PDB file of C-alpha atoms in Angstrom:
ATOM      1  CA  UNK A 782      17.794 -78.111  20.085  1.00 50.00           C
ATOM      2  CA  UNK A 783      18.030 -80.309  23.192  1.00 61.00           C
ATOM      3  CA  UNK A 784      16.595 -78.946  26.437  1.00 82.00           C
ATOM      4  CA  UNK A 785      18.151 -80.946  29.267  1.00 87.00           C
ATOM      5  CA  UNK A 786      15.704 -79.648  31.878  1.00 88.00           C
ATOM      6  CA  UNK A 787      12.730 -80.694  29.740  1.00 87.00           C
ATOM      7  CA  UNK A 788      14.302 -84.076  29.008  1.00 91.00           C
ATOM      8  CA  UNK A 789      14.815 -84.609  32.729  1.00 91.00           C
ATOM      9  CA  UNK A 790      11.152 -83.828  33.402  1.00 91.00           C
ATOM     10  CA  UNK A 791      10.012 -86.215  30.686  1.00 92.00           C
ATOM     11  CA  UNK A 792      12.246 -88.918  32.123  1.00 92.00           C
ATOM     12  CA  UNK A 793      10.858 -88.347  35.634  1.00 94.00           C
ATOM     13  CA  UNK A 794       7.307 -88.596  34.304  1.00 92.00           C
ATOM     14  CA  UNK A 795       8.267 -91.669  32.257  1.00 92.00           C
ATOM     15  CA  UNK A 796       7.092 -90.107  29.012  1.00 94.00           C
ATOM     16  CA  UNK A 797       9.361 -92.413  27.065  1.00 93.00           C
ATOM     17  CA  UNK A 798       7.616 -91.848  23.747  1.00 94.00           C
ATOM     18  CA  UNK A 799       8.229 -88.121  23.988  1.00 93.00           C
ATOM     19  CA  UNK A 800      11.807 -88.771  25.048  1.00 93.00           C
ATOM     20  CA  UNK A 801      12.503 -91.053  22.110  1.00 93.00           C
ATOM     21  CA  UNK A 802      11.217 -88.535  19.564  1.00 92.00           C
ATOM     22  CA  UNK A 803      12.109 -85.268  21.316  1.00 93.00           C
ATOM     23  CA  UNK A 804      14.650 -83.967  18.811  1.00 92.00           C
ATOM     24  CA  UNK A 805      12.562 -84.979  15.793  1.00 93.00           C
ATOM     25  CA  UNK A 806       9.437 -83.292  17.178  1.00 92.00           C
ATOM     26  CA  UNK A 807      11.295 -80.088  17.992  1.00 92.00           C
ATOM     27  CA  UNK A 808      12.892 -79.977  14.546  1.00 92.00           C
ATOM     28  CA  UNK A 809       9.525 -80.552  12.864  1.00 91.00           C
ATOM     29  CA  UNK A 810       7.929 -77.876  15.059  1.00 90.00           C
ATOM     30  CA  UNK A 811      10.538 -75.347  13.944  1.00 90.00           C
ATOM     31  CA  UNK A 812      10.071 -76.191  10.263  1.00 91.00           C
ATOM     32  CA  UNK A 813       6.257 -76.115  10.486  1.00 91.00           C
ATOM     33  CA  UNK A 814       6.294 -73.121  12.843  1.00 92.00           C
ATOM     34  CA  UNK A 815       3.997 -74.834  15.326  1.00 91.00           C
ATOM     35  CA  UNK A 816       2.612 -72.760  18.171  1.00 94.00           C
ATOM     36  CA  UNK A 817       2.729 -73.933  21.783  1.00 91.00           C
ATOM     37  CA  UNK A 818      -0.621 -75.745  21.707  1.00 94.00           C
ATOM     38  CA  UNK A 819       0.225 -77.507  18.453  1.00 93.00           C
ATOM     39  CA  UNK A 820       3.610 -78.544  19.818  1.00 93.00           C
ATOM     40  CA  UNK A 821       2.010 -79.966  22.973  1.00 92.00           C
ATOM     41  CA  UNK A 822      -0.491 -81.858  20.845  1.00 95.00           C
ATOM     42  CA  UNK A 823       2.325 -83.358  18.780  1.00 94.00           C
ATOM     43  CA  UNK A 824       4.147 -84.473  21.918  1.00 94.00           C
ATOM     44  CA  UNK A 825       1.045 -86.089  23.435  1.00 95.00           C
ATOM     45  CA  UNK A 826       0.056 -87.814  20.190  1.00 95.00           C
ATOM     46  CA  UNK A 827       3.568 -89.248  20.005  1.00 94.00           C
ATOM     47  CA  UNK A 828       3.351 -90.496  23.593  1.00 94.00           C
ATOM     48  CA  UNK A 829      -0.055 -92.085  23.035  1.00 95.00           C
ATOM     49  CA  UNK A 830       1.137 -93.868  19.875  1.00 92.00           C
ATOM     50  CA  UNK A 831       4.243 -95.097  21.712  1.00 93.00           C
ATOM     51  CA  UNK A 832       2.213 -96.494  24.609  1.00 94.00           C
ATOM     52  CA  UNK A 833      -0.322 -98.143  22.333  1.00 92.00           C
ATOM     53  CA  UNK A 834       2.489 -99.842  20.425  1.00 92.00           C
ATOM     54  CA  UNK A 835       4.027-101.123  23.659  1.00 93.00           C
ATOM     55  CA  UNK A 836       0.642-102.335  24.875  1.00 92.00           C
ATOM     56  CA  UNK A 837       0.026-104.166  21.596  1.00 92.00           C
ATOM     57  CA  UNK A 838       3.429-105.864  21.774  1.00 95.00           C
ATOM     58  CA  UNK A 839       2.822-106.946  25.361  1.00 95.00           C
ATOM     59  CA  UNK A 840      -0.689-108.232  24.708  1.00 94.00           C
ATOM     60  CA  UNK A 841       0.411-110.008  21.542  1.00 96.00           C
ATOM     61  CA  UNK A 842       3.094-111.775  23.567  1.00 96.00           C
ATOM     62  CA  UNK A 843       0.574-112.708  26.278  1.00 96.00           C
ATOM     63  CA  UNK A 844      -1.982-113.908  23.703  1.00 97.00           C
ATOM     64  CA  UNK A 845       0.365-116.661  22.485  1.00 97.00           C
ATOM     65  CA  UNK A 846      -1.075-116.687  18.988  1.00 98.00           C
ATOM     66  CA  UNK A 847       0.737-119.401  17.009  1.00 97.00           C
ATOM     67  CA  UNK A 848       0.800-117.074  13.999  1.00 97.00           C
ATOM     68  CA  UNK A 849      -0.260-113.543  13.144  1.00 96.00           C
ATOM     69  CA  UNK A 850      -2.890-113.762  10.422  1.00 96.00           C
ATOM     70  CA  UNK A 851      -4.726-111.163   8.361  1.00 95.00           C
ATOM     71  CA  UNK A 852      -7.945-111.146   6.369  1.00 95.00           C
ATOM     72  CA  UNK A 853      -6.284-109.086   3.639  1.00 91.00           C
ATOM     73  CA  UNK A 854      -5.025-112.090   1.687  1.00 83.00           C
ATOM     74  CA  UNK A 855      -7.745-114.533   2.728  1.00 89.00           C
ATOM     75  CA  UNK A 856      -9.656-115.932  -0.253  1.00 86.00           C
ATOM     76  CA  UNK A 857     -13.330-116.571   0.509  1.00 87.00           C
ATOM     77  CA  UNK A 858     -14.294-117.522  -3.040  1.00 82.00           C
ATOM     78  CA  UNK A 859     -14.680-121.238  -2.222  1.00 81.00           C
ATOM     79  CA  UNK A 860     -16.247-120.687   1.193  1.00 85.00           C
ATOM     80  CA  UNK A 861     -19.907-120.091   2.061  1.00 90.00           C
ATOM     81  CA  UNK A 862     -18.873-116.836   3.774  1.00 91.00           C
ATOM     82  CA  UNK A 863     -18.808-113.280   2.468  1.00 91.00           C
ATOM     83  CA  UNK A 864     -15.543-111.366   2.965  1.00 92.00           C
ATOM     84  CA  UNK A 865     -17.566-108.348   4.088  1.00 95.00           C
ATOM     85  CA  UNK A 866     -18.912-110.343   7.045  1.00 95.00           C
ATOM     86  CA  UNK A 867     -15.399-111.259   8.177  1.00 96.00           C
ATOM     87  CA  UNK A 868     -14.255-107.652   7.877  1.00 96.00           C
ATOM     88  CA  UNK A 869     -17.257-106.620   9.949  1.00 97.00           C
ATOM     89  CA  UNK A 870     -16.412-109.200  12.627  1.00 98.00           C
ATOM     90  CA  UNK A 871     -12.848-107.857  12.725  1.00 98.00           C
ATOM     91  CA  UNK A 872     -14.317-104.580  14.012  1.00 98.00           C
ATOM     92  CA  UNK A 873     -14.867-106.593  17.224  1.00 98.00           C
ATOM     93  CA  UNK A 874     -18.322-105.316  18.080  1.00 98.00           C
ATOM     94  CA  UNK A 875     -19.116-108.853  19.253  1.00 98.00           C
ATOM     95  CA  UNK A 876     -16.440-108.477  21.947  1.00 98.00           C
ATOM     96  CA  UNK A 877     -18.016-105.249  23.161  1.00 97.00           C
ATOM     97  CA  UNK A 878     -21.337-107.122  23.330  1.00 97.00           C
ATOM     98  CA  UNK A 879     -19.663-110.083  25.093  1.00 96.00           C
ATOM     99  CA  UNK A 880     -21.036-112.438  22.463  1.00 97.00           C
ATOM    100  CA  UNK A 881     -19.247-115.362  20.823  1.00 97.00           C
ATOM    101  CA  UNK A 882     -17.977-116.481  17.431  1.00 98.00           C
ATOM    102  CA  UNK A 883     -18.246-120.143  16.443  1.00 98.00           C
ATOM    103  CA  UNK A 884     -16.493-121.397  13.300  1.00 97.00           C
ATOM    104  CA  UNK A 885     -17.585-124.835  12.103  1.00 96.00           C
ATOM    105  CA  UNK A 886     -16.024-126.613   9.136  1.00 94.00           C
ATOM    106  CA  UNK A 887     -13.743-129.300   7.806  1.00 92.00           C
ATOM    107  CA  UNK A 888      -9.983-129.503   8.174  1.00 88.00           C
ATOM    108  CA  UNK A 889      -8.133-126.827   6.227  1.00 86.00           C
ATOM    109  CA  UNK A 890     -11.275-124.797   5.488  1.00 88.00           C
ATOM    110  CA  UNK A 891      -9.879-121.606   7.011  1.00 93.00           C
ATOM    111  CA  UNK A 892     -11.386-121.717  10.502  1.00 96.00           C
ATOM    112  CA  UNK A 893      -8.135-121.126  12.357  1.00 96.00           C
ATOM    113  CA  UNK A 894      -6.958-118.463   9.890  1.00 96.00           C
ATOM    114  CA  UNK A 895     -10.177-116.517  10.419  1.00 97.00           C
ATOM    115  CA  UNK A 896     -10.014-116.946  14.202  1.00 98.00           C
ATOM    116  CA  UNK A 897      -6.391-115.772  14.359  1.00 98.00           C
ATOM    117  CA  UNK A 898      -7.043-112.820  12.053  1.00 98.00           C
ATOM    118  CA  UNK A 899      -9.971-111.635  14.161  1.00 98.00           C
ATOM    119  CA  UNK A 900      -7.979-112.228  17.351  1.00 98.00           C
ATOM    120  CA  UNK A 901      -5.148-110.070  16.005  1.00 98.00           C
ATOM    121  CA  UNK A 902      -7.638-107.382  14.979  1.00 98.00           C
ATOM    122  CA  UNK A 903      -8.903-107.420  18.579  1.00 98.00           C
ATOM    123  CA  UNK A 904      -5.352-107.076  19.899  1.00 97.00           C
ATOM    124  CA  UNK A 905      -4.795-104.087  17.620  1.00 96.00           C
ATOM    125  CA  UNK A 906      -7.820-102.510  19.280  1.00 96.00           C
ATOM    126  CA  UNK A 907      -6.051-103.217  22.588  1.00 94.00           C
ATOM    127  CA  UNK A 908      -8.372-105.965  23.798  1.00 97.00           C
ATOM    128  CA  UNK A 909      -6.846-108.693  25.949  1.00 97.00           C
ATOM    129  CA  UNK A 910      -6.899-111.977  24.024  1.00 98.00           C
ATOM    130  CA  UNK A 911      -5.654-115.494  24.819  1.00 98.00           C
ATOM    131  CA  UNK A 912      -5.214-118.451  22.462  1.00 99.00           C
ATOM    132  CA  UNK A 913      -5.503-122.118  23.412  1.00 98.00           C
ATOM    133  CA  UNK A 914      -5.718-125.342  21.517  1.00 97.00           C
ATOM    134  CA  UNK A 915      -8.739-127.111  22.990  1.00 96.00           C
ATOM    135  CA  UNK A 916      -6.661-130.090  24.125  1.00 95.00           C
ATOM    136  CA  UNK A 917      -4.068-127.819  25.766  1.00 96.00           C
ATOM    137  CA  UNK A 918      -6.754-125.914  27.662  1.00 96.00           C
ATOM    138  CA  UNK A 919      -8.177-129.208  28.934  1.00 94.00           C
ATOM    139  CA  UNK A 920      -4.713-130.307  30.061  1.00 95.00           C
ATOM    140  CA  UNK A 921      -4.027-126.984  31.830  1.00 96.00           C
ATOM    141  CA  UNK A 922      -7.324-127.286  33.681  1.00 95.00           C
ATOM    142  CA  UNK A 923      -6.471-130.796  34.882  1.00 95.00           C
ATOM    143  CA  UNK A 924      -3.033-129.653  36.049  1.00 96.00           C
ATOM    144  CA  UNK A 925      -4.579-126.686  37.847  1.00 95.00           C
ATOM    145  CA  UNK A 926      -7.034-128.951  39.659  1.00 93.00           C
ATOM    146  CA  UNK A 927      -4.332-131.482  40.536  1.00 92.00           C
ATOM    147  CA  UNK A 928      -2.103-128.779  42.031  1.00 93.00           C
ATOM    148  CA  UNK A 929      -5.003-126.917  43.646  1.00 92.00           C
ATOM    149  CA  UNK A 930      -4.813-123.621  41.774  1.00 93.00           C
ATOM    150  CA  UNK A 931      -7.898-124.272  39.676  1.00 91.00           C
ATOM    151  CA  UNK A 932      -9.781-121.212  40.995  1.00 91.00           C
ATOM    152  CA  UNK A 933      -6.816-118.907  40.365  1.00 95.00           C
ATOM    153  CA  UNK A 934      -6.335-120.272  36.851  1.00 94.00           C
ATOM    154  CA  UNK A 935      -9.985-119.742  35.972  1.00 92.00           C
ATOM    155  CA  UNK A 936      -9.936-116.253  37.491  1.00 92.00           C
ATOM    156  CA  UNK A 937      -6.915-115.310  35.351  1.00 94.00           C
ATOM    157  CA  UNK A 938      -8.729-116.418  32.222  1.00 94.00           C
ATOM    158  CA  UNK A 939     -11.736-114.271  33.110  1.00 92.00           C
ATOM    159  CA  UNK A 940      -9.544-111.164  32.797  1.00 94.00           C
ATOM    160  CA  UNK A 941      -9.339-111.588  29.032  1.00 97.00           C
ATOM    161  CA  UNK A 942     -11.824-109.901  26.750  1.00 98.00           C
ATOM    162  CA  UNK A 943     -11.721-112.814  24.292  1.00 98.00           C
ATOM    163  CA  UNK A 944     -10.449-116.383  24.313  1.00 98.00           C
ATOM    164  CA  UNK A 945      -9.650-118.329  21.168  1.00 98.00           C
ATOM    165  CA  UNK A 946     -10.276-122.060  21.570  1.00 98.00           C
ATOM    166  CA  UNK A 947      -8.953-123.803  18.486  1.00 98.00           C
ATOM    167  CA  UNK A 948      -9.571-127.319  17.151  1.00 96.00           C
ATOM    168  CA  UNK A 949     -12.274-128.299  19.610  1.00 96.00           C
ATOM    169  CA  UNK A 950     -12.837-132.020  19.293  1.00 92.00           C
ATOM    170  CA  UNK A 951      -9.736-132.957  17.303  1.00 90.00           C
ATOM    171  CA  UNK A 952      -8.171-134.816  20.220  1.00 87.00           C
ATOM    172  CA  UNK A 953      -9.924-136.845  22.958  1.00 84.00           C
ATOM    173  CA  UNK A 954      -9.857-135.369  26.447  1.00 88.00           C
ATOM    174  CA  UNK A 955     -10.153-136.785  29.940  1.00 89.00           C
ATOM    175  CA  UNK A 956     -13.779-136.908  31.198  1.00 87.00           C
ATOM    176  CA  UNK A 957     -12.750-134.882  34.248  1.00 90.00           C
ATOM    177  CA  UNK A 958     -11.385-132.200  31.924  1.00 90.00           C
ATOM    178  CA  UNK A 959     -14.774-132.144  30.216  1.00 89.00           C
ATOM    179  CA  UNK A 960     -16.428-131.355  33.552  1.00 89.00           C
ATOM    180  CA  UNK A 961     -13.916-128.584  34.215  1.00 91.00           C
ATOM    181  CA  UNK A 962     -14.505-127.145  30.756  1.00 91.00           C
ATOM    182  CA  UNK A 963     -18.237-127.164  31.451  1.00 89.00           C
ATOM    183  CA  UNK A 964     -17.596-125.150  34.613  1.00 90.00           C
ATOM    184  CA  UNK A 965     -15.288-122.769  32.767  1.00 91.00           C
ATOM    185  CA  UNK A 966     -17.677-122.182  29.862  1.00 90.00           C
ATOM    186  CA  UNK A 967     -20.429-121.481  32.395  1.00 90.00           C
ATOM    187  CA  UNK A 968     -18.264-118.874  34.142  1.00 90.00           C
ATOM    188  CA  UNK A 969     -17.526-117.148  30.829  1.00 91.00           C
ATOM    189  CA  UNK A 970     -21.193-116.863  29.889  1.00 91.00           C
ATOM    190  CA  UNK A 971     -21.962-113.207  29.006  1.00 90.00           C
ATOM    191  CA  UNK A 972     -18.627-112.156  30.539  1.00 93.00           C
ATOM    192  CA  UNK A 973     -15.935-113.190  28.061  1.00 95.00           C
ATOM    193  CA  UNK A 974     -16.170-113.606  24.297  1.00 98.00           C
ATOM    194  CA  UNK A 975     -15.235-117.011  22.917  1.00 98.00           C
ATOM    195  CA  UNK A 976     -13.852-117.616  19.434  1.00 98.00           C
ATOM    196  CA  UNK A 977     -14.199-121.368  18.904  1.00 98.00           C
ATOM    197  CA  UNK A 978     -13.158-123.447  15.910  1.00 98.00           C
ATOM    198  CA  UNK A 979     -14.383-127.009  15.485  1.00 97.00           C
ATOM    199  CA  UNK A 980     -15.196-129.644  12.893  1.00 95.00           C
ATOM    200  CA  UNK A 981     -17.940-131.083  15.097  1.00 96.00           C
ATOM    201  CA  UNK A 982     -21.661-130.629  14.628  1.00 94.00           C
ATOM    202  CA  UNK A 983     -23.629-129.817  17.788  1.00 94.00           C
ATOM    203  CA  UNK A 984     -24.787-133.439  18.031  1.00 93.00           C
ATOM    204  CA  UNK A 985     -21.145-134.465  18.428  1.00 94.00           C
ATOM    205  CA  UNK A 986     -20.366-132.222  21.423  1.00 94.00           C
ATOM    206  CA  UNK A 987     -21.757-134.619  24.048  1.00 91.00           C
ATOM    207  CA  UNK A 988     -18.596-136.776  24.539  1.00 89.00           C
ATOM    208  CA  UNK A 989     -16.511-133.657  25.187  1.00 90.00           C
ATOM    209  CA  UNK A 990     -18.570-132.364  28.093  1.00 88.00           C
ATOM    210  CA  UNK A 991     -19.683-135.474  29.938  1.00 82.00           C
ATOM    211  CA  UNK A 992     -22.910-136.312  28.160  1.00 87.00           C
ATOM    212  CA  UNK A 993     -25.896-134.884  26.333  1.00 90.00           C
ATOM    213  CA  UNK A 994     -27.261-132.904  29.289  1.00 90.00           C
ATOM    214  CA  UNK A 995     -24.014-131.009  29.921  1.00 88.00           C
ATOM    215  CA  UNK A 996     -23.316-130.465  26.228  1.00 91.00           C
ATOM    216  CA  UNK A 997     -26.815-129.042  25.710  1.00 93.00           C
ATOM    217  CA  UNK A 998     -26.215-126.571  28.539  1.00 92.00           C
ATOM    218  CA  UNK A 999     -22.861-125.576  27.009  1.00 92.00           C
ATOM    219  CA  UNK A1000     -24.361-125.199  23.530  1.00 95.00           C
ATOM    220  CA  UNK A1001     -27.156-123.034  24.946  1.00 95.00           C
ATOM    221  CA  UNK A1002     -24.636-120.714  26.623  1.00 93.00           C
ATOM    222  CA  UNK A1003     -22.202-120.533  23.715  1.00 94.00           C
ATOM    223  CA  UNK A1004     -24.858-119.924  21.065  1.00 95.00           C
ATOM    224  CA  UNK A1005     -27.182-117.622  23.045  1.00 94.00           C
ATOM    225  CA  UNK A1006     -25.279-114.551  21.847  1.00 95.00           C
ATOM    226  CA  UNK A1007     -23.220-115.901  18.980  1.00 97.00           C
ATOM    227  CA  UNK A1008     -22.265-115.571  15.327  1.00 96.00           C
ATOM    228  CA  UNK A1009     -22.064-119.042  13.788  1.00 96.00           C
ATOM    229  CA  UNK A1010     -20.037-119.331  10.589  1.00 96.00           C
ATOM    230  CA  UNK A1011     -19.854-122.526   8.565  1.00 94.00           C
ATOM    231  CA  UNK A1012     -16.654-122.674   6.511  1.00 93.00           C
ATOM    232  CA  UNK A1013     -17.616-125.822   4.620  1.00 86.00           C
ATOM    233  CA  UNK A1014     -15.279-128.670   3.746  1.00 76.00           C
ATOM    234  CA  UNK A1015     -13.114-127.240   0.952  1.00 63.00           C
ATOM    235  CA  UNK A1016      -9.485-127.254   2.109  1.00 62.00           C
ATOM    236  CA  UNK A1017      -8.025-123.765   1.759  1.00 52.00           C
ATOM    237  CA  UNK A1018      -4.540-125.118   2.535  1.00 50.00           C
ATOM    238  CA  UNK A1019      -4.850-127.776  -0.185  1.00 47.00           C
ATOM    239  CA  UNK A1020      -6.028-125.146  -2.648  1.00 49.00           C
ATOM    240  CA  UNK A1021      -3.013-122.956  -1.815  1.00 49.00           C
ATOM    241  CA  UNK A1022      -0.708-125.940  -2.338  1.00 43.00           C
ATOM    242  CA  UNK A1023      -2.215-126.743  -5.727  1.00 39.00           C
ATOM    243  CA  UNK A1024      -1.870-123.130  -6.837  1.00 37.00           C
ATOM    244  CA  UNK A1025       1.787-123.105  -5.753  1.00 37.00           C
ATOM    245  CA  UNK A1026       2.506-126.237  -7.836  1.00 36.00           C
ATOM    246  CA  UNK A1027       1.169-124.712 -11.044  1.00 35.00           C
TER     247      UNK A1027
END
């Protein structure tokens, strides 16, 4: 069944998906009596699937998601959000439109779960995604400025289709970091989709970005093209814990 000349050609062309499944495809082709066109189609479909899987693994590694989450087992019954809306957002049309997603709610209300699930859905569609805790992003920006690679760091972030910024406002940040974040958010406007989770109301953004004037400008940019979801204050984690104890 093995054709060494063909295998050599596939290796030269780096068709590793075809190489890995060569014997299986040929055996299936013989059983199904595939013609030449059908056999070629099977080989190319195998190669495409192989490359997409490798791309997903690479982008998942680069995304640095703390956990892989799904909407499949996410219970919306105690949240002011319809499951259908979340499923629709997981189609990632908002990324195509370069709009944003803002999740506002109390601790444990499911904001991060939703953000991670939608981020993973985007990765499965082969979008480039990056995850940051808000405080970590602020710290990275300060380090980049201190060591004079601020422009390069910001440029790298602009290559992503979507950035997840989790727990905005949970930890205090340096005022200089707030100014850098203002600059960064301005650069991302209508270029990169943001998925932001926060417990803060808009009135409470001012201390993060150096005052009311800057925070208003940031809010205007973030919310101009944006889906805003309020997850309420019911703790999903606490509910899960209570169910487990019963």
